[in-house]
Each structure stands twice: as C-alpha cells, then as structure tokens.
Coordinates of C-alpha atoms and ligand atoms in Angstrom, one line a residue:
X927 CA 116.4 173.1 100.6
X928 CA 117.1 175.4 97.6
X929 CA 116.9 179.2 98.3
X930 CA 114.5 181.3 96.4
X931 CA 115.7 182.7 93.1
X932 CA 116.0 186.8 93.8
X933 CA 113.5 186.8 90.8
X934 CA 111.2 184.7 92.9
X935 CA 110.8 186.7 96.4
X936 CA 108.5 189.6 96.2
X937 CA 109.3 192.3 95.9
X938 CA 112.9 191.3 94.1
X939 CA 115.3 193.8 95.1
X940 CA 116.4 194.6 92.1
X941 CA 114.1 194.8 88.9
X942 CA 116.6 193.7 86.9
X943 CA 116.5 190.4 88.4
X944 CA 112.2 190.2 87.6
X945 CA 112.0 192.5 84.4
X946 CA 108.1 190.6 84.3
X947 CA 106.7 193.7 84.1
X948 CA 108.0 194.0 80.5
X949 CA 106.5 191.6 79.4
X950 CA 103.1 191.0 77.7
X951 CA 100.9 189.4 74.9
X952 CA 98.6 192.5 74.2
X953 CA 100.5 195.0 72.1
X954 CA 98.3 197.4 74.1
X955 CA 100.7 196.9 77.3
X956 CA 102.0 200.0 77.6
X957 CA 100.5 203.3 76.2
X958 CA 102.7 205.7 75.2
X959 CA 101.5 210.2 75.2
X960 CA 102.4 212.9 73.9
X961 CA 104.8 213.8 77.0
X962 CA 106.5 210.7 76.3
X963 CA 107.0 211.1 72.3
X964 CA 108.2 213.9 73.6
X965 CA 110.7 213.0 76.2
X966 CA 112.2 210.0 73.7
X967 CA 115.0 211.1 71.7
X968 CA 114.6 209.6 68.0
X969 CA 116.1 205.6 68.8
X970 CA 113.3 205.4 71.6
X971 CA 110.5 207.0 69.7
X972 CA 111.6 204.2 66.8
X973 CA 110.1 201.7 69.5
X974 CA 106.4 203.3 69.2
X975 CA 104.2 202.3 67.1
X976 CA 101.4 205.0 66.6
X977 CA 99.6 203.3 63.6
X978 CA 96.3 203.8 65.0
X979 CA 94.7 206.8 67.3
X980 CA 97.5 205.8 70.1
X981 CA 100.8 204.9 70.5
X982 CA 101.9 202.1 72.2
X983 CA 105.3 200.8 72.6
X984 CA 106.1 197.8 70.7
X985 CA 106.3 194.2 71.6
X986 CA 107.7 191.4 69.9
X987 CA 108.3 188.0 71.0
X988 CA 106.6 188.6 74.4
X989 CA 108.1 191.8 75.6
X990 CA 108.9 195.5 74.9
X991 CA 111.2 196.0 72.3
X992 CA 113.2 198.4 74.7
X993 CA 114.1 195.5 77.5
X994 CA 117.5 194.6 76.9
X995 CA 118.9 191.6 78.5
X996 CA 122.7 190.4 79.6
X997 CA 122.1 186.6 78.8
X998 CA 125.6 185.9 80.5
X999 CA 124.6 187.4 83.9
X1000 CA 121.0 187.0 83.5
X1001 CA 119.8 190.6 83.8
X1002 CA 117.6 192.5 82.6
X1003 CA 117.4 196.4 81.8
X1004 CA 115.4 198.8 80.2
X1005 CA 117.8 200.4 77.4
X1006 CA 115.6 203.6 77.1
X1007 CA 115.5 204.1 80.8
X1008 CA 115.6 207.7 81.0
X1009 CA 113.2 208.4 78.5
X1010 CA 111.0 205.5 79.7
X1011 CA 107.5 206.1 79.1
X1012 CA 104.8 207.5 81.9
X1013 CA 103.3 204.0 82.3
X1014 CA 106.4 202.5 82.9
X1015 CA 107.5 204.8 85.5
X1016 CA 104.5 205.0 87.8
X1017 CA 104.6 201.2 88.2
X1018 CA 106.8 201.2 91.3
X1019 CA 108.7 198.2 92.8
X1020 CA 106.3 196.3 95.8
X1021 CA 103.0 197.9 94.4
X1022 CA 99.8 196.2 94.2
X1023 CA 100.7 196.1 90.5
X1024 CA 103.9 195.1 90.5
X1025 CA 102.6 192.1 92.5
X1026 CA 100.1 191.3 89.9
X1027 CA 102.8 191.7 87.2
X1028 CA 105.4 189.7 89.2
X1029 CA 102.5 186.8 89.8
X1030 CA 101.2 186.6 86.4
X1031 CA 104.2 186.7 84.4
X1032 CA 106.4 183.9 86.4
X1033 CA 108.7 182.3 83.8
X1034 CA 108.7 184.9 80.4
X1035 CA 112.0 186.5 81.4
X1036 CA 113.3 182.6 81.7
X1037 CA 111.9 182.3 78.6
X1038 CA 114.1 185.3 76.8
X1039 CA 117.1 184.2 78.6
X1040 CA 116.0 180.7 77.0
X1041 CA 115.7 181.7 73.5
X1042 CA 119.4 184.2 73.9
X1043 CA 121.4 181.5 75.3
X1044 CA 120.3 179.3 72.6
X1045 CA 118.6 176.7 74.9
X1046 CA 115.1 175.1 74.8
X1047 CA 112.2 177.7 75.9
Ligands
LIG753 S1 108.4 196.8 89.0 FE1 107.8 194.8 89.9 S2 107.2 193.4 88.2 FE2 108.4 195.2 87.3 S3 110.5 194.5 87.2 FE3 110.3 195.5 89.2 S4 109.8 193.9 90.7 FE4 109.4 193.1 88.6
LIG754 S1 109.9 201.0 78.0 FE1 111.4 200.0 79.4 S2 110.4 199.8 81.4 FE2 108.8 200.2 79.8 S3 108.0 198.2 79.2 FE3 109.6 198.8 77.8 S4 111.5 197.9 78.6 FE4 110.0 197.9 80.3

C-alpha cells in the first residue's frame, strides 16, 4: 500500500507541503485593509490590486501572486510572509476552514508544480 502524500493527511504538518489555501479562481479570495496596505512594504503592496472600492491581493494562474514555490523540492511558501495580509493570517492550520480549503482545492498546488517543472498539468 502507498503512504499518504504529507499534502494529503489533514491537517499536513507543514503548510508548505498543502499551500491549497492560496489558491483560488475568484480574484475576491483574499481581501486586503487598510492595516495590511499598511504593514506591506512597497514589493508586497505591488501584489494588491485596489482598482475598485477594495483591495484584494492578486491572483493569476490560479493562485496569489505572493505564493512562491521550490519546484525541485516541491514546496511551497508565502514570499511576503511577514507582511501577510489579515485574512491570511487568521486562517490557522486544522481549522474548520483550513479543512474546507484543504478539501476543495485537492490538486492546484500539483497543478503549479506541473506547469514549473515543465510537465503536463
Ligand atoms: S492553512 Fe490549511 S489549507 Fe492552508 S496551507 Fe495550511 S494546511 Fe493547507
Ligand atoms: S498573501 Fe501569502 S498566505 Fe496569503 S494567499 Fe497570498 S501567498 Fe497565501
């Protein structure tokens, strides 16, 4: 029998196995406030788009702009951590909503890791 992928048991132990929760098809994923604009230096607040009443950060091929990813090891990282929006933050690890992320969103990181390694998707 295979074991589990550490992406694949809930909770993973180690978001940067999962990252799922950085992913999305609304650009509406993640709202972005004042407090946040605030706490960005000027590279992070790049990744907002506040066209319209709100700011949001930015997605683009499925996820945030700001998830970074080591295609070699197959990791995944947020690369404005520290000035990580609100949002982002409360949604802790083995929460009700970090189950839903983690059960919706099955297969996107594999899809990024994919598209970097130059494979199928
Ligand atoms: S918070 Fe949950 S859904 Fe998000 S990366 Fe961590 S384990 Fe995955
Ligand atoms: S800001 Fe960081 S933690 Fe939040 S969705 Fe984007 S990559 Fe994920």
């Amino acid at each position: 029998m295979t074991a589990p992928r550490p992406a694949d048991v809930f909770p993973p132990a180690d978001c940067r196995d999962c990252a799922r929760c950085c992913f999305a098809d609304s650009a509406l994923h993640v709202q972005v406030f004042e407090v946040d604009i605030d706490r960005m230096g000027p590279r992070a607040r790049s990744f907002v788009d506040k066209s319209g009443a709100y700011g949001f950060m930015r997605f683009e091929e499925g996820h945030c702009v700001a998830l970074g990813c080591d295609a070699e090891m197959g990791l995944f990282g947020c690369t404005i951590y520290e000035e990580r929006p609100d949002v982002c933050r409360s949604l802790e690890r083995g929460t009700s909503g970090c189950r839903y992320e983690h059960g919706a969103k099955a297969g996107r990181p594999d899809v990024m890791l994919a598209r970097l390694r130059g494979g199928a998707s």
